[in-house]
Amino acid sequence: MYTENTQATFAILRDTSQLSWSVIPFISIVVLVFFWQADQKNWSRILAALAFLFTDLFNELWNGLVCHWSEFAPVWGIKPETNYQILIGWNIEILCGFMLVGIASTMAMPADKSVKYFGINNRLWFIGINSALSVAFEIALNKAGLIHWAWPWWNAENPWLIFLVGYVPFFTMAYLVYDAPIKRAVKILAGIITVDIIFALILASKGWI
């Protein structure tokens, strides 16, 4: 049987009646930041942010699949109070937040990817630090009741799994795209999006998300 939180989230899944004017500031800030980066011609940063977002989307799709197959709960769920619930563990606020985090994640790094901190390549350093900070923030959200974890192997007592599966892939793909020549970065991003589309179409055709 689905958990109480999961059932409540299903009740508002892709329900447009949840929309309110408060979503406009979120979207406006994202648009402002992306247009600002475009005005500065920071195309690598924009592509990296999109790679971050669409890598997250892949995780959200298999999270929905786990929820459907288990008939219990997603690996991570969220409190069903949102302007729009996109997937079982993904809402419009998270989407906007992740787009901004994708931009921010490349802003503190040195341009030279060979620079090392304490003998560690700076890209690996930032993947580790940013992933650890994200896990800490997610644990805080769980404590506040905004994120729900129902499975015993995905919780604050096992943060390494959230670290390795939940965030390391996002930052890794973002930095891979950021450091690649523009044409190659576009191809990598296109590959990520293509996988997401195919996966989403398969799951949607079976009514699994």
JSON list of C-alpha atoms in Angstrom, two decimals:
[
{"chain": "A", "resi": 1, "resn": "MET", "atom": "CA", "xyz": [0.00, 0.00, 0.00]},
{"chain": "A", "resi": 2, "resn": "TYR", "atom": "CA", "xyz": [1.24, 3.49, -0.83]},
{"chain": "A", "resi": 3, "resn": "THR", "atom": "CA", "xyz": [2.31, 5.66, 2.08]},
{"chain": "A", "resi": 4, "resn": "GLU", "atom": "CA", "xyz": [0.03, 8.50, 3.16]},
{"chain": "A", "resi": 5, "resn": "ASN", "atom": "CA", "xyz": [2.39, 11.13, 1.74]},
{"chain": "A", "resi": 6, "resn": "THR", "atom": "CA", "xyz": [2.61, 9.29, -1.59]},
{"chain": "A", "resi": 7, "resn": "GLN", "atom": "CA", "xyz": [-1.16, 9.08, -1.87]},
{"chain": "A", "resi": 8, "resn": "ALA", "atom": "CA", "xyz": [-1.48, 12.80, -1.12]},
{"chain": "A", "resi": 9, "resn": "THR", "atom": "CA", "xyz": [1.11, 13.60, -3.79]},
{"chain": "A", "resi": 10, "resn": "PHE", "atom": "CA", "xyz": [-0.65, 11.41, -6.36]},
{"chain": "A", "resi": 11, "resn": "ALA", "atom": "CA", "xyz": [-3.83, 13.39, -5.67]},
{"chain": "A", "resi": 12, "resn": "ILE", "atom": "CA", "xyz": [-2.24, 16.60, -7.01]},
{"chain": "A", "resi": 13, "resn": "LEU", "atom": "CA", "xyz": [0.07, 15.11, -9.63]},
{"chain": "A", "resi": 14, "resn": "ARG", "atom": "CA", "xyz": [0.06, 17.41, -12.69]},
{"chain": "A", "resi": 15, "resn": "ASP", "atom": "CA", "xyz": [-3.09, 19.11, -11.38]},
{"chain": "A", "resi": 16, "resn": "THR", "atom": "CA", "xyz": [-3.14, 22.60, -12.88]},
{"chain": "A", "resi": 17, "resn": "SER", "atom": "CA", "xyz": [-5.66, 23.78, -10.31]},
{"chain": "A", "resi": 18, "resn": "GLN", "atom": "CA", "xyz": [-2.73, 23.95, -7.89]},
{"chain": "A", "resi": 19, "resn": "LEU", "atom": "CA", "xyz": [-1.15, 26.79, -9.86]},
{"chain": "A", "resi": 20, "resn": "SER", "atom": "CA", "xyz": [-1.06, 30.22, -8.23]},
{"chain": "A", "resi": 21, "resn": "TRP", "atom": "CA", "xyz": [0.52, 33.59, -8.93]},
{"chain": "A", "resi": 22, "resn": "SER", "atom": "CA", "xyz": [3.34, 32.85, -6.51]},
{"chain": "A", "resi": 23, "resn": "VAL", "atom": "CA", "xyz": [5.01, 30.68, -9.15]},
{"chain": "A", "resi": 24, "resn": "ILE", "atom": "CA", "xyz": [5.68, 33.75, -11.32]},
{"chain": "A", "resi": 25, "resn": "PRO", "atom": "CA", "xyz": [8.57, 35.08, -9.18]},
{"chain": "A", "resi": 26, "resn": "PHE", "atom": "CA", "xyz": [10.30, 31.68, -9.29]},
{"chain": "A", "resi": 27, "resn": "ILE", "atom": "CA", "xyz": [10.11, 31.47, -13.07]},
{"chain": "A", "resi": 28, "resn": "SER", "atom": "CA", "xyz": [11.03, 35.15, -13.48]},
{"chain": "A", "resi": 29, "resn": "ILE", "atom": "CA", "xyz": [14.22, 34.74, -11.44]},
{"chain": "A", "resi": 30, "resn": "VAL", "atom": "CA", "xyz": [15.27, 31.72, -13.52]},
{"chain": "A", "resi": 31, "resn": "VAL", "atom": "CA", "xyz": [14.58, 33.61, -16.76]},
{"chain": "A", "resi": 32, "resn": "LEU", "atom": "CA", "xyz": [16.52, 36.64, -15.48]},
{"chain": "A", "resi": 33, "resn": "VAL", "atom": "CA", "xyz": [19.58, 34.55, -14.51]},
{"chain": "A", "resi": 34, "resn": "PHE", "atom": "CA", "xyz": [19.65, 32.61, -17.79]},
{"chain": "A", "resi": 35, "resn": "PHE", "atom": "CA", "xyz": [19.22, 35.75, -19.90]},
{"chain": "A", "resi": 36, "resn": "TRP", "atom": "CA", "xyz": [21.94, 37.43, -17.86]},
{"chain": "A", "resi": 37, "resn": "GLN", "atom": "CA", "xyz": [24.31, 34.54, -18.61]},
{"chain": "A", "resi": 38, "resn": "ALA", "atom": "CA", "xyz": [23.31, 34.64, -22.28]},
{"chain": "A", "resi": 39, "resn": "ASP", "atom": "CA", "xyz": [23.99, 38.39, -22.35]},
{"chain": "A", "resi": 40, "resn": "GLN", "atom": "CA", "xyz": [27.47, 37.63, -20.97]},
{"chain": "A", "resi": 41, "resn": "LYS", "atom": "CA", "xyz": [27.81, 34.89, -23.61]},
{"chain": "A", "resi": 42, "resn": "ASN", "atom": "CA", "xyz": [28.46, 32.29, -20.93]},
{"chain": "A", "resi": 43, "resn": "TRP", "atom": "CA", "xyz": [27.15, 29.49, -23.14]},
{"chain": "A", "resi": 44, "resn": "SER", "atom": "CA", "xyz": [29.19, 26.80, -21.37]},
{"chain": "A", "resi": 45, "resn": "ARG", "atom": "CA", "xyz": [27.59, 27.76, -18.07]},
{"chain": "A", "resi": 46, "resn": "ILE", "atom": "CA", "xyz": [24.09, 27.65, -19.53]},
{"chain": "A", "resi": 47, "resn": "LEU", "atom": "CA", "xyz": [24.70, 24.27, -21.12]},
{"chain": "A", "resi": 48, "resn": "ALA", "atom": "CA", "xyz": [26.17, 22.97, -17.85]},
{"chain": "A", "resi": 49, "resn": "ALA", "atom": "CA", "xyz": [23.08, 24.10, -15.94]},
{"chain": "A", "resi": 50, "resn": "LEU", "atom": "CA", "xyz": [20.83, 22.34, -18.43]},
{"chain": "A", "resi": 51, "resn": "ALA", "atom": "CA", "xyz": [22.95, 19.18, -18.16]},
{"chain": "A", "resi": 52, "resn": "PHE", "atom": "CA", "xyz": [22.55, 19.38, -14.39]},
{"chain": "A", "resi": 53, "resn": "LEU", "atom": "CA", "xyz": [18.78, 19.71, -14.71]},
{"chain": "A", "resi": 54, "resn": "PHE", "atom": "CA", "xyz": [18.23, 16.94, -17.26]},
{"chain": "A", "resi": 55, "resn": "THR", "atom": "CA", "xyz": [20.49, 14.53, -15.38]},
{"chain": "A", "resi": 56, "resn": "ASP", "atom": "CA", "xyz": [18.25, 15.19, -12.39]},
{"chain": "A", "resi": 57, "resn": "LEU", "atom": "CA", "xyz": [15.20, 14.52, -14.57]},
{"chain": "A", "resi": 58, "resn": "PHE", "atom": "CA", "xyz": [16.52, 11.03, -15.34]},
{"chain": "A", "resi": 59, "resn": "ASN", "atom": "CA", "xyz": [16.72, 10.37, -11.60]},
{"chain": "A", "resi": 60, "resn": "GLU", "atom": "CA", "xyz": [13.20, 11.66, -11.12]},
{"chain": "A", "resi": 61, "resn": "LEU", "atom": "CA", "xyz": [11.91, 9.32, -13.83]},
{"chain": "A", "resi": 62, "resn": "TRP", "atom": "CA", "xyz": [13.37, 6.18, -12.26]},
{"chain": "A", "resi": 63, "resn": "ASN", "atom": "CA", "xyz": [12.20, 7.44, -8.87]},
{"chain": "A", "resi": 64, "resn": "GLY", "atom": "CA", "xyz": [8.66, 7.41, -10.25]},
{"chain": "A", "resi": 65, "resn": "LEU", "atom": "CA", "xyz": [9.24, 3.93, -11.63]},
{"chain": "A", "resi": 66, "resn": "VAL", "atom": "CA", "xyz": [10.31, 2.66, -8.19]},
{"chain": "A", "resi": 67, "resn": "CYS", "atom": "CA", "xyz": [7.13, 4.16, -6.74]},
{"chain": "A", "resi": 68, "resn": "HIS", "atom": "CA", "xyz": [4.93, 2.44, -9.32]},
{"chain": "A", "resi": 69, "resn": "TRP", "atom": "CA", "xyz": [6.58, -0.97, -9.12]},
{"chain": "A", "resi": 70, "resn": "SER", "atom": "CA", "xyz": [6.83, -1.04, -5.34]},
{"chain": "A", "resi": 71, "resn": "GLU", "atom": "CA", "xyz": [3.27, 0.24, -4.78]},
{"chain": "A", "resi": 72, "resn": "PHE", "atom": "CA", "xyz": [4.73, 1.70, -1.60]},
{"chain": "A", "resi": 73, "resn": "ALA", "atom": "CA", "xyz": [6.66, 4.95, -2.08]},
{"chain": "A", "resi": 74, "resn": "PRO", "atom": "CA", "xyz": [9.24, 6.69, -4.24]},
{"chain": "A", "resi": 75, "resn": "VAL", "atom": "CA", "xyz": [12.83, 6.64, -3.04]},
{"chain": "A", "resi": 76, "resn": "TRP", "atom": "CA", "xyz": [12.34, 10.32, -2.22]},
{"chain": "A", "resi": 77, "resn": "GLY", "atom": "CA", "xyz": [9.01, 12.06, -1.98]},
{"chain": "A", "resi": 78, "resn": "ILE", "atom": "CA", "xyz": [8.06, 15.63, -1.16]},
{"chain": "A", "resi": 79, "resn": "LYS", "atom": "CA", "xyz": [5.42, 17.35, 0.89]},
{"chain": "A", "resi": 80, "resn": "PRO", "atom": "CA", "xyz": [2.40, 17.82, -1.40]},
{"chain": "A", "resi": 81, "resn": "GLU", "atom": "CA", "xyz": [2.26, 21.60, -1.02]},
{"chain": "A", "resi": 82, "resn": "THR", "atom": "CA", "xyz": [3.32, 23.14, -4.30]},
{"chain": "A", "resi": 83, "resn": "ASN", "atom": "CA", "xyz": [2.28, 25.30, -7.22]},
{"chain": "A", "resi": 84, "resn": "TYR", "atom": "CA", "xyz": [2.61, 22.31, -9.55]},
{"chain": "A", "resi": 85, "resn": "GLN", "atom": "CA", "xyz": [3.60, 18.69, -8.92]},
{"chain": "A", "resi": 86, "resn": "ILE", "atom": "CA", "xyz": [5.42, 17.52, -12.07]},
{"chain": "A", "resi": 87, "resn": "LEU", "atom": "CA", "xyz": [6.50, 14.02, -10.98]},
{"chain": "A", "resi": 88, "resn": "ILE", "atom": "CA", "xyz": [6.15, 12.11, -7.73]},
{"chain": "A", "resi": 89, "resn": "GLY", "atom": "CA", "xyz": [9.37, 13.63, -6.34]},
{"chain": "A", "resi": 90, "resn": "TRP", "atom": "CA", "xyz": [9.66, 16.76, -8.47]},
{"chain": "A", "resi": 91, "resn": "ASN", "atom": "CA", "xyz": [7.71, 20.01, -8.38]},
{"chain": "A", "resi": 92, "resn": "ILE", "atom": "CA", "xyz": [7.98, 23.39, -10.10]},
{"chain": "A", "resi": 93, "resn": "GLU", "atom": "CA", "xyz": [9.86, 24.90, -7.16]},
{"chain": "A", "resi": 94, "resn": "ILE", "atom": "CA", "xyz": [12.51, 22.17, -7.23]},
{"chain": "A", "resi": 95, "resn": "LEU", "atom": "CA", "xyz": [12.85, 22.51, -11.00]},
{"chain": "A", "resi": 96, "resn": "CYS", "atom": "CA", "xyz": [13.48, 26.26, -10.73]},
{"chain": "A", "resi": 97, "resn": "GLY", "atom": "CA", "xyz": [15.86, 25.75, -7.83]},
{"chain": "A", "resi": 98, "resn": "PHE", "atom": "CA", "xyz": [17.90, 23.13, -9.65]},
{"chain": "A", "resi": 99, "resn": "MET", "atom": "CA", "xyz": [18.21, 25.34, -12.71]},
{"chain": "A", "resi": 100, "resn": "LEU", "atom": "CA", "xyz": [19.73, 28.05, -10.54]},
{"chain": "A", "resi": 101, "resn": "VAL", "atom": "CA", "xyz": [21.98, 25.58, -8.71]},
{"chain": "A", "resi": 102, "resn": "GLY", "atom": "CA", "xyz": [23.21, 24.36, -12.10]},
{"chain": "A", "resi": 103, "resn": "ILE", "atom": "CA", "xyz": [24.26, 27.91, -12.94]},
{"chain": "A", "resi": 104, "resn": "ALA", "atom": "CA", "xyz": [25.78, 28.58, -9.53]},
{"chain": "A", "resi": 105, "resn": "SER", "atom": "CA", "xyz": [27.73, 25.30, -9.47]},
{"chain": "A", "resi": 106, "resn": "THR", "atom": "CA", "xyz": [30.14, 26.54, -12.14]},
{"chain": "A", "resi": 107, "resn": "MET", "atom": "CA", "xyz": [30.67, 30.05, -10.80]},
{"chain": "A", "resi": 108, "resn": "ALA", "atom": "CA", "xyz": [33.25, 29.42, -8.07]},
{"chain": "A", "resi": 109, "resn": "MET", "atom": "CA", "xyz": [35.50, 27.09, -10.07]},
{"chain": "A", "resi": 110, "resn": "PRO", "atom": "CA", "xyz": [38.83, 28.21, -11.54]},
{"chain": "A", "resi": 111, "resn": "ALA", "atom": "CA", "xyz": [38.88, 28.41, -15.33]},
{"chain": "A", "resi": 112, "resn": "ASP", "atom": "CA", "xyz": [41.89, 26.08, -15.39]},
{"chain": "A", "resi": 113, "resn": "LYS", "atom": "CA", "xyz": [40.58, 22.59, -14.74]},
{"chain": "A", "resi": 114, "resn": "SER", "atom": "CA", "xyz": [44.09, 21.32, -13.94]},
{"chain": "A", "resi": 115, "resn": "VAL", "atom": "CA", "xyz": [44.33, 23.37, -10.72]},
{"chain": "A", "resi": 116, "resn": "LYS", "atom": "CA", "xyz": [44.47, 21.18, -7.62]},
{"chain": "A", "resi": 117, "resn": "TYR", "atom": "CA", "xyz": [43.33, 21.77, -4.04]},
{"chain": "A", "resi": 118, "resn": "PHE", "atom": "CA", "xyz": [45.18, 19.67, -1.44]},
{"chain": "A", "resi": 119, "resn": "GLY", "atom": "CA", "xyz": [46.37, 17.46, -4.30]},
{"chain": "A", "resi": 120, "resn": "ILE", "atom": "CA", "xyz": [42.85, 16.89, -5.63]},
{"chain": "A", "resi": 121, "resn": "ASN", "atom": "CA", "xyz": [41.74, 18.09, -9.05]},
{"chain": "A", "resi": 122, "resn": "ASN", "atom": "CA", "xyz": [39.48, 21.09, -8.53]},
{"chain": "A", "resi": 123, "resn": "ARG", "atom": "CA", "xyz": [36.63, 19.56, -10.56]},
{"chain": "A", "resi": 124, "resn": "LEU", "atom": "CA", "xyz": [36.61, 16.49, -8.32]},
{"chain": "A", "resi": 125, "resn": "TRP", "atom": "CA", "xyz": [36.87, 18.79, -5.32]},
{"chain": "A", "resi": 126, "resn": "PHE", "atom": "CA", "xyz": [33.81, 20.79, -6.37]},
{"chain": "A", "resi": 127, "resn": "ILE", "atom": "CA", "xyz": [31.84, 17.64, -7.23]},
{"chain": "A", "resi": 128, "resn": "GLY", "atom": "CA", "xyz": [32.52, 16.33, -3.74]},
{"chain": "A", "resi": 129, "resn": "ILE", "atom": "CA", "xyz": [31.94, 19.58, -1.84]},
{"chain": "A", "resi": 130, "resn": "ASN", "atom": "CA", "xyz": [28.80, 20.58, -3.75]},
{"chain": "A", "resi": 131, "resn": "SER", "atom": "CA", "xyz": [27.34, 17.08, -3.48]},
{"chain": "A", "resi": 132, "resn": "ALA", "atom": "CA", "xyz": [28.04, 16.98, 0.27]},
{"chain": "A", "resi": 133, "resn": "LEU", "atom": "CA", "xyz": [26.46, 20.40, 0.79]},
{"chain": "A", "resi": 134, "resn": "SER", "atom": "CA", "xyz": [23.42, 19.33, -1.23]},
{"chain": "A", "resi": 135, "resn": "VAL", "atom": "CA", "xyz": [23.02, 16.19, 0.89]},
{"chain": "A", "resi": 136, "resn": "ALA", "atom": "CA", "xyz": [23.27, 18.27, 4.07]},
{"chain": "A", "resi": 137, "resn": "PHE", "atom": "CA", "xyz": [20.60, 20.65, 2.74]},
{"chain": "A", "resi": 138, "resn": "GLU", "atom": "CA", "xyz": [18.37, 17.73, 1.78]},
{"chain": "A", "resi": 139, "resn": "ILE", "atom": "CA", "xyz": [18.69, 16.22, 5.25]},
{"chain": "A", "resi": 140, "resn": "ALA", "atom": "CA", "xyz": [17.64, 19.60, 6.68]},
{"chain": "A", "resi": 141, "resn": "LEU", "atom": "CA", "xyz": [14.60, 19.63, 4.37]},
{"chain": "A", "resi": 142, "resn": "ASN", "atom": "CA", "xyz": [13.74, 16.12, 5.54]},
{"chain": "A", "resi": 143, "resn": "LYS", "atom": "CA", "xyz": [13.96, 17.20, 9.17]},
{"chain": "A", "resi": 144, "resn": "ALA", "atom": "CA", "xyz": [11.62, 20.09, 8.31]},
{"chain": "A", "resi": 145, "resn": "GLY", "atom": "CA", "xyz": [9.11, 17.67, 6.78]},
{"chain": "A", "resi": 146, "resn": "LEU", "atom": "CA", "xyz": [9.45, 18.95, 3.21]},
{"chain": "A", "resi": 147, "resn": "ILE", "atom": "CA", "xyz": [11.16, 15.81, 1.89]},
{"chain": "A", "resi": 148, "resn": "HIS", "atom": "CA", "xyz": [9.91, 12.33, 2.78]},
{"chain": "A", "resi": 149, "resn": "TRP", "atom": "CA", "xyz": [12.02, 9.17, 2.88]},
{"chain": "A", "resi": 150, "resn": "ALA", "atom": "CA", "xyz": [10.16, 5.90, 3.37]},
{"chain": "A", "resi": 151, "resn": "TRP", "atom": "CA", "xyz": [12.86, 3.36, 2.44]},
{"chain": "A", "resi": 152, "resn": "PRO", "atom": "CA", "xyz": [15.32, 2.28, 5.20]},
{"chain": "A", "resi": 153, "resn": "TRP", "atom": "CA", "xyz": [18.35, 2.48, 2.92]},
{"chain": "A", "resi": 154, "resn": "TRP", "atom": "CA", "xyz": [17.74, 6.09, 1.80]},
{"chain": "A", "resi": 155, "resn": "ASN", "atom": "CA", "xyz": [17.85, 8.40, 4.81]},
{"chain": "A", "resi": 156, "resn": "ALA", "atom": "CA", "xyz": [20.07, 10.59, 6.98]},
{"chain": "A", "resi": 157, "resn": "GLU", "atom": "CA", "xyz": [21.68, 7.48, 8.48]},
{"chain": "A", "resi": 158, "resn": "ASN", "atom": "CA", "xyz": [22.84, 6.42, 4.99]},
{"chain": "A", "resi": 159, "resn": "PRO", "atom": "CA", "xyz": [23.88, 9.74, 3.40]},
{"chain": "A", "resi": 160, "resn": "TRP", "atom": "CA", "xyz": [26.52, 8.13, 1.19]},
{"chain": "A", "resi": 161, "resn": "LEU", "atom": "CA", "xyz": [23.82, 6.72, -1.12]},
{"chain": "A", "resi": 162, "resn": "ILE", "atom": "CA", "xyz": [22.14, 10.13, -1.48]},
{"chain": "A", "resi": 163, "resn": "PHE", "atom": "CA", "xyz": [25.61, 11.56, -2.12]},
{"chain": "A", "resi": 164, "resn": "LEU", "atom": "CA", "xyz": [26.61, 9.02, -4.80]},
{"chain": "A", "resi": 165, "resn": "VAL", "atom": "CA", "xyz": [23.28, 8.57, -6.56]},
{"chain": "A", "resi": 166, "resn": "GLY", "atom": "CA", "xyz": [21.46, 11.75, -5.73]},
{"chain": "A", "resi": 167, "resn": "TYR", "atom": "CA", "xyz": [24.03, 14.43, -6.48]},
{"chain": "A", "resi": 168, "resn": "VAL", "atom": "CA", "xyz": [27.43, 13.28, -7.75]},
{"chain": "A", "resi": 169, "resn": "PRO", "atom": "CA", "xyz": [26.00, 12.45, -11.24]},
{"chain": "A", "resi": 170, "resn": "PHE", "atom": "CA", "xyz": [24.41, 15.93, -11.52]},
{"chain": "A", "resi": 171, "resn": "PHE", "atom": "CA", "xyz": [27.58, 17.86, -10.79]},
{"chain": "A", "resi": 172, "resn": "THR", "atom": "CA", "xyz": [29.74, 15.43, -12.79]},
{"chain": "A", "resi": 173, "resn": "MET", "atom": "CA", "xyz": [27.65, 15.91, -15.94]},
{"chain": "A", "resi": 174, "resn": "ALA", "atom": "CA", "xyz": [27.47, 19.66, -15.40]},
{"chain": "A", "resi": 175, "resn": "TYR", "atom": "CA", "xyz": [31.26, 19.97, -15.21]},
{"chain": "A", "resi": 176, "resn": "LEU", "atom": "CA", "xyz": [31.80, 17.56, -18.09]},
{"chain": "A", "resi": 177, "resn": "VAL", "atom": "CA", "xyz": [29.60, 19.75, -20.29]},
{"chain": "A", "resi": 178, "resn": "TYR", "atom": "CA", "xyz": [31.08, 22.98, -18.90]},
{"chain": "A", "resi": 179, "resn": "ASP", "atom": "CA", "xyz": [34.64, 21.95, -19.79]},
{"chain": "A", "resi": 180, "resn": "ALA", "atom": "CA", "xyz": [33.81, 20.56, -23.24]},
{"chain": "A", "resi": 181, "resn": "PRO", "atom": "CA", "xyz": [34.07, 22.61, -26.44]},
{"chain": "A", "resi": 182, "resn": "ILE", "atom": "CA", "xyz": [30.67, 24.10, -27.25]},
{"chain": "A", "resi": 183, "resn": "LYS", "atom": "CA", "xyz": [29.83, 21.73, -30.10]},
{"chain": "A", "resi": 184, "resn": "ARG", "atom": "CA", "xyz": [30.73, 18.68, -28.04]},
{"chain": "A", "resi": 185, "resn": "ALA", "atom": "CA", "xyz": [28.86, 20.10, -25.03]},
{"chain": "A", "resi": 186, "resn": "VAL", "atom": "CA", "xyz": [25.73, 20.50, -27.14]},
{"chain": "A", "resi": 187, "resn": "LYS", "atom": "CA", "xyz": [26.04, 16.89, -28.31]},
{"chain": "A", "resi": 188, "resn": "ILE", "atom": "CA", "xyz": [26.42, 15.61, -24.75]},
{"chain": "A", "resi": 189, "resn": "LEU", "atom": "CA", "xyz": [23.42, 17.64, -23.61]},
{"chain": "A", "resi": 190, "resn": "ALA", "atom": "CA", "xyz": [21.39, 16.43, -26.59]},
{"chain": "A", "resi": 191, "resn": "GLY", "atom": "CA", "xyz": [22.28, 12.85, -25.64]},
{"chain": "A", "resi": 192, "resn": "ILE", "atom": "CA", "xyz": [21.08, 13.36, -22.05]},
{"chain": "A", "resi": 193, "resn": "ILE", "atom": "CA", "xyz": [17.82, 14.94, -23.22]},
{"chain": "A", "resi": 194, "resn": "THR", "atom": "CA", "xyz": [17.24, 12.18, -25.78]},
{"chain": "A", "resi": 195, "resn": "VAL", "atom": "CA", "xyz": [17.61, 9.48, -23.12]},
{"chain": "A", "resi": 196, "resn": "ASP", "atom": "CA", "xyz": [15.20, 11.40, -20.87]},
{"chain": "A", "resi": 197, "resn": "ILE", "atom": "CA", "xyz": [12.62, 11.74, -23.64]},
{"chain": "A", "resi": 198, "resn": "ILE", "atom": "CA", "xyz": [12.77, 8.06, -24.59]},
{"chain": "A", "resi": 199, "resn": "PHE", "atom": "CA", "xyz": [12.59, 6.97, -20.94]},
{"chain": "A", "resi": 200, "resn": "ALA", "atom": "CA", "xyz": [9.69, 9.37, -20.23]},
{"chain": "A", "resi": 201, "resn": "LEU", "atom": "CA", "xyz": [7.73, 8.26, -23.28]},
{"chain": "A", "resi": 202, "resn": "ILE", "atom": "CA", "xyz": [8.08, 4.60, -22.33]},
{"chain": "A", "resi": 203, "resn": "LEU", "atom": "CA", "xyz": [6.98, 5.22, -18.74]},
{"chain": "A", "resi": 204, "resn": "ALA", "atom": "CA", "xyz": [4.14, 7.55, -19.77]},
{"chain": "A", "resi": 205, "resn": "SER", "atom": "CA", "xyz": [2.84, 5.09, -22.39]},
{"chain": "A", "resi": 206, "resn": "LYS", "atom": "CA", "xyz": [2.44, 2.49, -19.63]},
{"chain": "A", "resi": 207, "resn": "GLY", "atom": "CA", "xyz": [0.97, 4.98, -17.16]},
{"chain": "A", "resi": 208, "resn": "TRP", "atom": "CA", "xyz": [3.87, 4.55, -14.77]},
{"chain": "A", "resi": 209, "resn": "ILE", "atom": "CA", "xyz": [4.60, 8.22, -14.11]}
]
